[in-house]
Every structure is written in C-alpha cells, then in structure tokens.
Short mmCIF file of C-alpha atoms in Angstrom, two decimals:
data_model
loop_
_atom_site.label_atom_id
_atom_site.label_comp_id
_atom_site.label_asym_id
_atom_site.label_seq_id
_atom_site.Cartn_x
_atom_site.Cartn_y
_atom_site.Cartn_z
CA MET E 1 -33.67 -37.92 -65.86
CA LYS E 2 -31.85 -37.94 -69.17
CA ARG E 3 -34.84 -38.22 -70.93
CA LYS E 4 -35.81 -35.12 -69.23
CA LYS E 5 -32.52 -33.22 -69.69
CA LYS E 6 -33.33 -33.40 -72.97
CA LYS E 7 -36.53 -32.38 -73.26
CA ARG E 8 -35.46 -29.45 -71.52
CA SER E 9 -32.57 -28.66 -73.84
CA LYS E 10 -34.63 -29.26 -76.72
CA THR E 11 -37.11 -26.59 -75.64
CA LYS E 12 -34.06 -24.32 -74.56
CA ASN E 13 -33.12 -24.85 -78.36
CA THR E 14 -36.66 -24.06 -79.47
CA ASN E 15 -36.46 -20.87 -77.55
CA ILE E 16 -33.24 -19.97 -79.03
CA ILE E 17 -33.99 -20.29 -82.39
CA LYS E 18 -37.60 -18.35 -82.06
CA ALA E 19 -35.65 -15.20 -80.24
CA VAL E 20 -33.20 -14.69 -83.03
CA THR E 21 -35.76 -15.46 -85.36
CA MET E 22 -37.64 -12.18 -83.85
CA LEU E 23 -34.57 -10.50 -83.35
CA VAL E 24 -33.69 -10.84 -87.20
CA ALA E 25 -37.39 -9.76 -88.12
CA ALA E 26 -36.59 -7.15 -85.59
CA LEU E 27 -33.56 -5.67 -87.26
CA CYS E 28 -35.10 -5.92 -90.77
CA PHE E 29 -37.99 -4.11 -90.21
CA ALA E 30 -36.15 -1.81 -88.29
CA PHE E 31 -33.85 -1.33 -91.47
CA LEU E 32 -36.54 -1.26 -93.74
CA THR E 33 -38.14 2.36 -91.37
CA ALA E 34 -34.32 3.73 -91.53
CA VAL E 35 -35.10 3.27 -95.64
CA LEU E 36 -38.33 4.66 -96.17
CA VAL E 37 -37.72 7.48 -93.65
CA THR E 38 -34.74 8.43 -95.54
CA ILE E 39 -36.98 8.65 -98.53
CA LEU E 40 -39.47 10.94 -97.22
CA LYS E 41 -36.76 13.24 -95.86
CA ARG E 42 -34.80 13.22 -98.75
CA VAL E 43 -37.09 12.93 -101.83
CA PRO E 44 -39.95 15.89 -101.37
CA GLY E 45 -41.39 14.91 -104.23
CA PHE E 46 -42.26 11.56 -103.28
CA THR E 47 -43.37 12.59 -99.88
CA ASN E 48 -45.96 15.56 -100.53
CA GLY E 49 -47.03 13.68 -103.15
CA ILE E 50 -47.64 9.68 -103.41
CA TYR E 51 -47.38 9.13 -99.64
CA THR E 52 -49.57 12.25 -98.77
CA LYS E 53 -52.06 11.10 -100.85
CA TRP E 54 -51.63 7.51 -100.13
CA SER E 55 -51.36 8.46 -96.07
CA VAL E 56 -54.77 10.67 -96.00
CA PHE E 57 -56.33 7.99 -98.21
CA ALA E 58 -55.57 5.15 -95.24
CA MET E 59 -56.22 7.02 -92.51
CA HIS E 60 -59.64 7.82 -93.70
CA THR E 61 -59.83 4.17 -94.55
CA LEU E 62 -59.05 3.07 -91.44
CA ALA E 63 -61.23 5.57 -89.42
CA ASN E 64 -64.53 4.84 -91.85
CA PHE E 65 -63.89 0.98 -91.10
CA PHE E 66 -63.72 1.86 -87.67
CA SER E 67 -66.39 4.08 -87.01
CA PHE E 68 -68.81 1.09 -87.11
CA VAL E 69 -68.26 0.76 -83.87
CA LYS E 70 -69.05 3.55 -81.65
CA PHE E 71 -66.17 2.85 -78.98
CA SER E 72 -62.27 3.95 -79.27
CA VAL E 73 -60.66 0.83 -80.80
CA ALA E 74 -57.75 2.48 -80.19
CA GLU E 75 -58.33 2.61 -76.65
CA VAL E 76 -59.37 -1.20 -76.89
CA LEU E 77 -55.92 -2.26 -78.41
CA ILE E 78 -53.93 0.02 -76.19
CA TYR E 79 -55.32 -1.94 -73.28
CA ILE E 80 -54.78 -6.04 -74.95
CA LEU E 81 -51.24 -4.32 -75.85
CA SER E 82 -50.78 -3.60 -71.89
CA VAL E 83 -52.17 -6.74 -70.66
CA ILE E 84 -50.23 -8.58 -72.85
CA PHE E 85 -46.67 -6.88 -72.02
CA LEU E 86 -47.52 -7.12 -68.33
CA SER E 87 -48.80 -10.93 -68.56
CA SER E 88 -45.55 -11.42 -70.18
CA LEU E 89 -43.30 -9.77 -67.67
CA VAL E 90 -44.85 -11.65 -64.88
CA ILE E 91 -44.04 -15.00 -66.71
CA LEU E 92 -40.85 -14.06 -67.31
CA ILE E 93 -40.09 -13.48 -63.42
CA VAL E 94 -41.35 -16.35 -62.88
CA ASN E 95 -39.66 -18.32 -64.50
CA LEU E 96 -36.23 -16.68 -63.57
CA ILE E 97 -37.72 -17.62 -59.64
CA LYS E 98 -37.86 -20.60 -61.21
CA LYS E 99 -34.01 -20.38 -62.65
CA LYS E 100 -35.65 -22.01 -65.49
CA HIS E 101 -33.01 -21.21 -68.60
CA ARG E 102 -32.96 -17.69 -67.75
CA VAL E 103 -30.86 -16.00 -70.28
CA THR E 104 -32.76 -18.09 -73.27
CA ARG E 105 -36.35 -16.52 -71.21
CA ILE E 106 -34.83 -12.75 -70.75
CA PHE E 107 -33.24 -13.25 -74.72
CA LYS E 108 -36.66 -14.19 -76.01
CA PHE E 109 -38.61 -11.56 -73.62
CA ILE E 110 -36.05 -8.49 -75.29
CA THR E 111 -36.22 -9.71 -79.05
CA ALA E 112 -40.33 -10.33 -79.09
CA TRP E 113 -40.94 -6.72 -77.67
CA MET E 114 -38.03 -5.44 -79.96
CA LEU E 115 -40.24 -6.40 -82.88
CA VAL E 116 -43.18 -5.96 -81.32
CA PHE E 117 -41.29 -2.11 -81.56
CA SER E 118 -39.64 -2.48 -84.60
CA VAL E 119 -42.73 -3.07 -86.91
CA THR E 120 -45.00 -0.68 -85.23
CA ALA E 121 -42.24 2.26 -85.52
CA PHE E 122 -42.45 0.44 -89.24
CA LEU E 123 -46.05 1.11 -89.56
CA PHE E 124 -46.27 4.47 -87.77
CA TYR E 125 -43.92 6.13 -90.68
CA ALA E 126 -45.36 3.85 -93.68
CA LEU E 127 -48.75 4.42 -92.93
CA TRP E 128 -48.76 8.48 -91.40
CA GLY E 129 -45.44 9.40 -89.70
CA GLY E 130 -43.72 10.60 -92.61
CA MET E 131 -45.99 13.30 -92.63
CA TYR E 132 -43.93 15.11 -90.20
CA TYR E 133 -41.60 15.51 -93.83
CA SER E 134 -44.25 17.11 -95.77
CA LYS E 135 -45.81 20.53 -96.45
CA GLY E 136 -48.00 20.10 -94.27
CA ILE E 137 -50.67 23.20 -93.61
CA GLY E 138 -49.69 24.11 -97.37
CA ASN E 139 -52.05 20.78 -98.40
CA TYR E 140 -55.69 22.77 -97.26
CA LEU E 141 -55.03 26.21 -96.44
CA PRO E 142 -54.41 29.73 -97.78
CA VAL E 143 -51.30 30.10 -95.60
CA ASN E 144 -48.49 30.11 -97.29
CA SER E 145 -45.32 29.39 -95.55
CA GLU E 146 -43.02 32.36 -96.29
CA ASP E 147 -45.90 34.81 -94.89
CA ILE E 148 -45.25 32.92 -91.34
CA LYS E 149 -42.76 35.01 -89.55
CA GLU E 150 -41.72 37.17 -86.69
CA ARG E 151 -44.14 40.44 -86.89
CA PRO E 152 -43.76 43.47 -84.53
CA VAL E 153 -45.48 43.48 -81.39
CA GLU E 154 -48.08 46.45 -82.64
CA GLU E 155 -49.39 43.43 -85.19
CA LEU E 156 -49.94 40.98 -82.49
CA VAL E 157 -51.90 43.36 -80.01
CA ASN E 158 -54.10 44.17 -83.49
CA LEU E 159 -54.97 40.21 -83.85
CA ASN E 160 -55.74 40.21 -80.22
CA LYS E 161 -58.29 43.03 -80.31
CA TYR E 162 -60.28 41.75 -83.54
CA LEU E 163 -60.08 38.38 -81.79
CA ILE E 164 -61.40 40.02 -78.49
CA GLU E 165 -64.05 41.56 -80.06
CA LYS E 166 -65.32 38.34 -81.64
CA THR E 167 -64.80 36.34 -78.80
CA ASN E 168 -67.38 38.89 -76.52
CA ARG E 169 -69.24 38.80 -79.21
CA LEU E 170 -70.19 35.42 -79.12
CA ALA E 171 -69.75 34.49 -75.68
CA ALA E 172 -72.74 37.12 -75.11
CA GLU E 173 -74.68 35.04 -77.88
CA VAL E 174 -74.19 31.50 -76.86
CA PRO E 175 -76.34 29.36 -75.34
CA ARG E 176 -76.07 29.34 -71.41
CA ASN E 177 -77.91 27.93 -68.44
CA GLN E 178 -79.98 29.47 -65.24
CA GLN E 179 -76.61 29.80 -63.54
CA GLY E 180 -74.99 31.55 -66.93
CA TYR E 181 -73.00 28.59 -67.80
CA TYR E 182 -72.32 27.91 -71.12
CA THR E 183 -72.26 24.23 -71.81
CA GLY E 184 -72.81 23.34 -75.27
CA TYR E 185 -74.05 20.40 -76.65
CA GLU E 186 -73.18 16.53 -75.09
CA PHE E 187 -70.20 14.90 -76.82
CA GLN E 188 -71.57 12.84 -79.57
CA ARG E 189 -73.11 16.23 -81.05
CA THR E 190 -70.32 17.75 -80.45
CA ALA E 191 -68.20 15.55 -82.44
CA ALA E 192 -70.87 15.05 -85.24
CA PHE E 193 -71.03 18.99 -86.17
CA THR E 194 -67.33 19.04 -85.88
CA ALA E 195 -66.75 16.17 -88.26
CA LYS E 196 -68.89 18.18 -90.69
CA GLU E 197 -67.26 21.11 -90.19
CA VAL E 198 -63.84 19.62 -91.04
CA SER E 199 -65.51 17.93 -94.06
CA LYS E 200 -65.81 21.36 -95.62
CA ILE E 201 -62.48 21.88 -95.62
CA THR E 202 -60.87 18.66 -96.65
CA GLY E 203 -63.37 17.40 -99.22
CA LYS E 204 -63.59 14.43 -97.42
CA GLU E 205 -66.25 12.21 -95.44
CA GLU E 206 -64.98 12.76 -92.24
CA ALA E 207 -66.02 10.03 -89.59
CA PRO E 208 -66.37 11.75 -85.98
CA PRO E 209 -64.07 11.43 -82.80
CA LYS E 210 -64.57 9.25 -80.24
CA TYR E 211 -64.62 9.57 -76.74
CA VAL E 212 -62.15 7.62 -74.67
CA VAL E 213 -63.78 5.88 -71.71
CA SER E 214 -60.74 6.34 -69.52
CA SER E 215 -61.32 10.52 -69.68
CA ASP E 216 -61.34 10.96 -66.05
CA ALA E 217 -57.91 9.19 -65.49
CA TRP E 218 -56.63 10.51 -68.74
CA SER E 219 -57.43 14.53 -67.24
CA TYR E 220 -54.08 13.84 -64.85
CA THR E 221 -51.98 13.75 -68.24
CA GLN E 222 -53.26 17.05 -68.96
CA THR E 223 -53.95 15.12 -72.62
CA THR E 224 -57.30 16.50 -74.42
CA GLY E 225 -56.45 14.66 -76.88
CA ILE E 226 -54.57 12.20 -78.96
CA PHE E 227 -54.36 10.93 -82.98
CA ILE E 228 -53.75 6.95 -83.34
CA PHE E 229 -52.61 6.23 -86.81
CA LEU E 230 -53.30 2.37 -86.51
CA THR E 231 -57.19 2.68 -86.06
CA GLY E 232 -57.45 6.57 -87.59
CA GLU E 233 -59.46 7.49 -84.96
CA ALA E 234 -59.03 10.86 -83.21
CA ASN E 235 -59.59 10.29 -79.60
CA ILE E 236 -60.61 12.55 -77.22
CA ASN E 237 -60.97 13.09 -73.69
CA LYS E 238 -64.39 14.55 -72.72
CA ASN E 239 -63.82 15.29 -69.80
CA ASN E 240 -63.16 18.62 -70.50
CA LEU E 241 -65.64 21.96 -71.02
CA ALA E 242 -67.35 23.17 -74.04
CA ILE E 243 -65.58 25.55 -74.60
CA ALA E 244 -62.34 22.98 -75.64
CA LEU E 245 -64.23 20.42 -77.25
CA PRO E 246 -65.11 21.43 -80.82
CA PHE E 247 -61.63 23.09 -80.94
CA THR E 248 -59.67 19.83 -79.62
CA CYS E 249 -62.14 17.50 -82.08
CA ALA E 250 -61.20 19.92 -85.24
CA HIS E 251 -57.04 19.47 -83.77
CA GLU E 252 -56.90 15.94 -83.83
CA LEU E 253 -58.69 15.77 -86.93
CA ALA E 254 -56.51 17.89 -88.38
CA HIS E 255 -53.88 14.94 -87.68
CA ARG E 256 -55.64 12.47 -89.57
CA ASN E 257 -55.33 14.48 -93.05
CA GLY E 258 -51.43 15.30 -92.08
CA ILE E 259 -51.19 18.08 -90.70
CA THR E 260 -48.57 16.92 -87.73
CA SER E 261 -47.20 19.79 -86.77
CA GLU E 262 -48.93 21.14 -83.55
CA ASP E 263 -49.15 24.86 -84.29
CA GLU E 264 -50.71 24.21 -87.75
CA ALA E 265 -53.11 21.76 -86.06
CA ASN E 266 -54.55 24.60 -84.20
CA PHE E 267 -54.97 26.53 -86.97
CA PHE E 268 -56.56 24.06 -88.80
CA ALA E 269 -58.99 24.16 -86.03
CA PHE E 270 -59.91 27.49 -85.42
CA TYR E 271 -59.74 27.74 -89.99
CA SER E 272 -62.26 25.27 -89.91
CA LEU E 273 -64.70 26.47 -87.32
CA HIS E 274 -64.24 30.15 -87.30
CA ASN E 275 -66.98 30.27 -90.07
CA SER E 276 -69.25 27.83 -89.17
CA ALA E 277 -73.52 28.59 -88.80
CA ASN E 278 -73.08 26.73 -85.23
CA ILE E 279 -72.37 29.36 -82.87
CA ASN E 280 -71.06 26.48 -80.39
CA LEU E 281 -68.60 25.83 -83.17
CA ARG E 282 -67.50 29.23 -83.46
CA TYR E 283 -67.00 29.97 -80.27
CA SER E 284 -65.01 27.40 -79.37
CA ALA E 285 -63.69 28.36 -82.48
CA TYR E 286 -62.26 32.72 -81.20
CA ALA E 287 -62.00 31.54 -77.71
CA MET E 288 -59.45 29.04 -78.01
CA THR E 289 -57.09 30.47 -79.96
CA LEU E 290 -57.58 34.08 -78.22
CA MET E 291 -56.14 32.01 -75.13
CA TYR E 292 -52.74 30.96 -77.64
CA THR E 293 -52.17 34.57 -79.15
CA MET E 294 -52.99 36.30 -75.72
CA ASN E 295 -50.68 34.03 -73.87
CA SER E 296 -47.79 35.06 -77.04
CA LEU E 297 -48.41 38.58 -76.50
CA TYR E 298 -48.11 38.36 -72.25
CA SER E 299 -44.39 37.12 -73.56
CA LYS E 300 -43.56 40.08 -74.97
CA ASP E 301 -45.26 43.05 -73.63
CA ALA E 302 -47.10 42.04 -70.56
CA ALA E 303 -48.63 45.81 -69.80
CA ALA E 304 -50.09 45.18 -73.09
CA HIS E 305 -51.55 41.98 -72.66
CA LYS E 306 -52.81 43.52 -68.97
CA GLU E 307 -54.93 45.52 -70.98
CA LEU E 308 -56.16 43.90 -73.51
CA ALA E 309 -57.46 41.27 -70.91
CA SER E 310 -59.24 43.74 -69.09
CA THR E 311 -61.69 43.69 -72.27
CA TYR E 312 -62.96 40.96 -71.73
CA CYS E 313 -66.43 40.79 -71.29
CA ASP E 314 -67.66 39.48 -67.93
CA LEU E 315 -69.17 35.83 -69.92
CA LEU E 316 -65.91 35.09 -71.61
CA LYS E 317 -64.08 35.97 -68.09
CA HIS E 318 -66.34 33.49 -66.44
CA ASP E 319 -66.03 30.74 -68.89
CA TYR E 320 -62.05 31.51 -68.87
CA ILE E 321 -61.65 30.88 -65.18
CA ARG E 322 -63.78 27.96 -65.40
CA TYR E 323 -62.02 26.18 -67.91
CA HIS E 324 -58.44 27.06 -65.98
CA GLU E 325 -59.88 25.52 -62.46
CA HIS E 326 -61.29 22.67 -64.07
CA TRP E 327 -57.60 21.35 -65.92
CA ASP E 328 -55.50 22.49 -62.16
CA ARG E 329 -57.13 19.90 -60.13
CA TYR E 330 -55.69 17.58 -62.49
CA GLU E 331 -52.36 19.18 -62.14
CA GLY E 332 -49.06 16.93 -60.72
CA LYS E 333 -46.58 14.64 -61.08
CA THR E 334 -48.01 12.84 -63.63
CA SER E 335 -48.79 15.76 -65.81
CA GLU E 336 -45.39 16.34 -64.93
CA ILE E 337 -44.28 13.43 -66.85
CA SER E 338 -46.72 13.19 -69.22
CA ASP E 339 -45.52 16.66 -70.49
CA LYS E 340 -42.20 15.47 -70.84
CA VAL E 341 -43.04 12.70 -73.12
CA ASN E 342 -44.79 14.62 -75.29
CA ASP E 343 -42.43 17.05 -75.46
CA THR E 344 -39.79 14.37 -76.32
CA TYR E 345 -41.63 12.63 -78.88
CA LEU E 346 -42.19 16.26 -80.77
CA LYS E 347 -38.63 17.16 -80.90
CA ALA E 348 -38.18 13.52 -82.22
CA GLN E 349 -39.77 13.74 -84.94
CA GLY E 350 -38.04 17.22 -85.83
CA GLN E 351 -40.71 20.13 -83.85
CA SER E 352 -37.75 21.54 -82.18
CA ASP E 353 -39.86 23.48 -79.98
CA GLY E 354 -41.42 20.13 -78.26
CA ILE E 355 -44.85 20.78 -76.11
CA TYR E 356 -44.30 25.26 -76.95
CA SER E 357 -45.10 24.56 -80.82
CA TYR E 358 -48.88 24.59 -79.92
CA GLY E 359 -48.67 27.92 -78.95
CA ARG E 360 -46.83 29.00 -82.68
CA VAL E 361 -50.18 29.26 -83.93
CA THR E 362 -49.94 32.53 -83.83
CA ASP E 363 -47.62 33.17 -86.46
CA ILE E 364 -49.93 31.52 -88.94
CA MET E 365 -52.44 33.85 -87.34
CA LEU E 366 -50.94 36.37 -87.87
CA ALA E 367 -50.10 35.46 -91.20
CA TRP E 368 -53.84 34.49 -92.27
CA TYR E 369 -55.08 38.13 -89.72
CA GLU E 370 -52.84 39.74 -92.56
CA ASN E 371 -54.30 37.80 -95.66
CA ASP E 372 -58.25 37.39 -95.26
CA ILE E 373 -58.99 40.22 -92.65
CA VAL E 374 -56.48 43.49 -92.85
CA LYS E 375 -56.02 43.18 -96.72
CA ASN E 376 -59.86 42.98 -97.62
CA LYS E 377 -60.34 46.12 -94.99
CA LYS E 378 -58.49 48.28 -97.21
#
C-alpha cells in the first residue's frame, strides 16, 4: 500500500510540475504577445514597412505550400483540435468522477489550454494579426484615406444609379440555364478565375481559395468565407449562389494580402473583379456591391431607395430574390450566436462598427466613384 501511495504521490508531483511549466510558458507567450502588439500599435513605420512585407510573404508562402492539397488544411486542423479538446475534457471528467487528484488534474487541464491559446495568440499577431494596425487598403488600391468620408445623399444616389445601370446590363448578358437561372461556374473554376484576377492587383501568384467540406452545416452560421492565418488559406462556403461566390473568394484573398478590415476587403473584391474580362466575375462584383450601397441608401433615404430599386431589371430582381431566399433558410439561433461572436472579434481588433463594418464599403465606393468615374467624365 505504501508503494502505491508513493507512486501516486510521484505521479501527482509530476503533473504539478508539468502544469506549472505550462503556466510559465503560457505567461511568457502572453507577455511576448503584449510587447508585440504594443510595438505594432505605436511604431507605424515598422508595422507598415517590415511587418507588412513579412506578413504578406508569410501568408503567401503558407498558402502556396498547402495549395498542393485540394482540401482545406485549416478545416482539418480545426477538427483535430476540437477532437483533442473534447477528448481531454472527457478524460478530465472521468478522473474527477474517480476522485483522482482532482485539483491537480483541473490545474493541468487549464494550464494546457492556456498554453495553446497563448501560443495561438502570439502566432496570430506575429504572422498576420498586426495588419489590423497597418494602413491596409493603401498598400494596393488607388483610394486615399482622406477621400473616404461622409458625403451628401445625392452622391450616394448617383453612385447607385451608376451601379444599377452596370448591373442591369450584366444581368442580361451573363449565361443562364433554360429556366433563366444564373448558375455561373462550378466552384473550382470560380476560385481559379478569381485568384487569377486578384493576382493582377497584388502582383503575386495567388493560391486559389478552397471550399470547406462542412459547407452545408456551416451555412447555419451565415458565414460565407473565412481566412485562416495558420495556413494562409481562403476558406469558402460553397453552399452559396453563383452571384456571390467570386466576390466572396476575392474578399477572403484580400485578407491574405493584409487587408484586414471588412469594408476594405469588400472594396478590394469589387475593384479586383469589376474590370475582369470574365463576365461572371464582373457580374458578381457589381451585384454584390450594389447590395451594400443600396442598403446604405435605404438607411438614409428610404424613398430614394424604393425609386431606384424599381429600376432593377427583372433578371437582377430574380437573382436577388434567389440569393435572399437561399440564406433565409439558414437563419436562426445559430446564426445569431455566430453574428455575436464575429461582432465581438471585429470590435476587439479595432473595428468599432463590428459586423456592420462590411457595409462601410459604401464610403470607399463613393471615393472611388468620384475619383475614377465622375472626374473622368469631365
């Protein structure tokens, strides 16, 4: 009996040492993360220079490395991590029931996952997260930050008139099936074509986005795409309509290139596709952007919105109806929770508008419209 007690005591001491070691390591990574974030916030020369180049290089290196496999490596990693977490939780519960070193086991479980979290947080800011403190869109696109500002409703009306004219024309020209539905390309071709167009803007060979296997289940979160910094992959929910897929792919590729804010990523998606020789990509760029700008108009002048919406051609109306009906099927408690999580994450990264920041693409579009369209007409 005494030998068994000594053995148990030795095991307990070993577990305590491991737990303390993991706690110290977690605190060290937390400290390093805090130092790095402070530098990224307070030294813009470093953030917009060395760090930006490093981050974009790292993301493309990872993306190109993992492009040799067709499936999303990030999705697999998430599954593996989830299984490990649940398994460790079950083991902890079993040991608690058996009354085996309860306090020690709880301490070890907590410190182990503290270490995982702190290492992940450090890698996040070391590889990509610091781009939230960079000048973002200024690295690629011809829009000056001083031009992005509140503008009169009349300018927003004119922008929407321009976009409606373009989108109506494209809606009539894109290929459709016998039922009149716009179907576009299958996912792999869409991803490849979009990556090629984005490459023209970034000057880098872009690995195409990948779809997640769990797209159908993922739809209940109302998530259309997500960029994972650990692999550099742009992960796409392929359970979406053709009108949205190219725009979504380009949006996630914007994140790979260091454009972290959602409004800027939306503008990047529009800008990289709107002049494409591929009519499917152009249609997606104009149709999805028009949704955002018209929503902005509705919040400022509902009457003007109603008047302009009545000028949609029947084909565009039909495509919008199909799009909204598709996503309405997945609304519910899961999507509400997902929105809250995303909103919290975005606000934590300095995007004060949270999930509403996606719609602020309108301000950038107004600046683009004035600089590229209005001035060129004069």
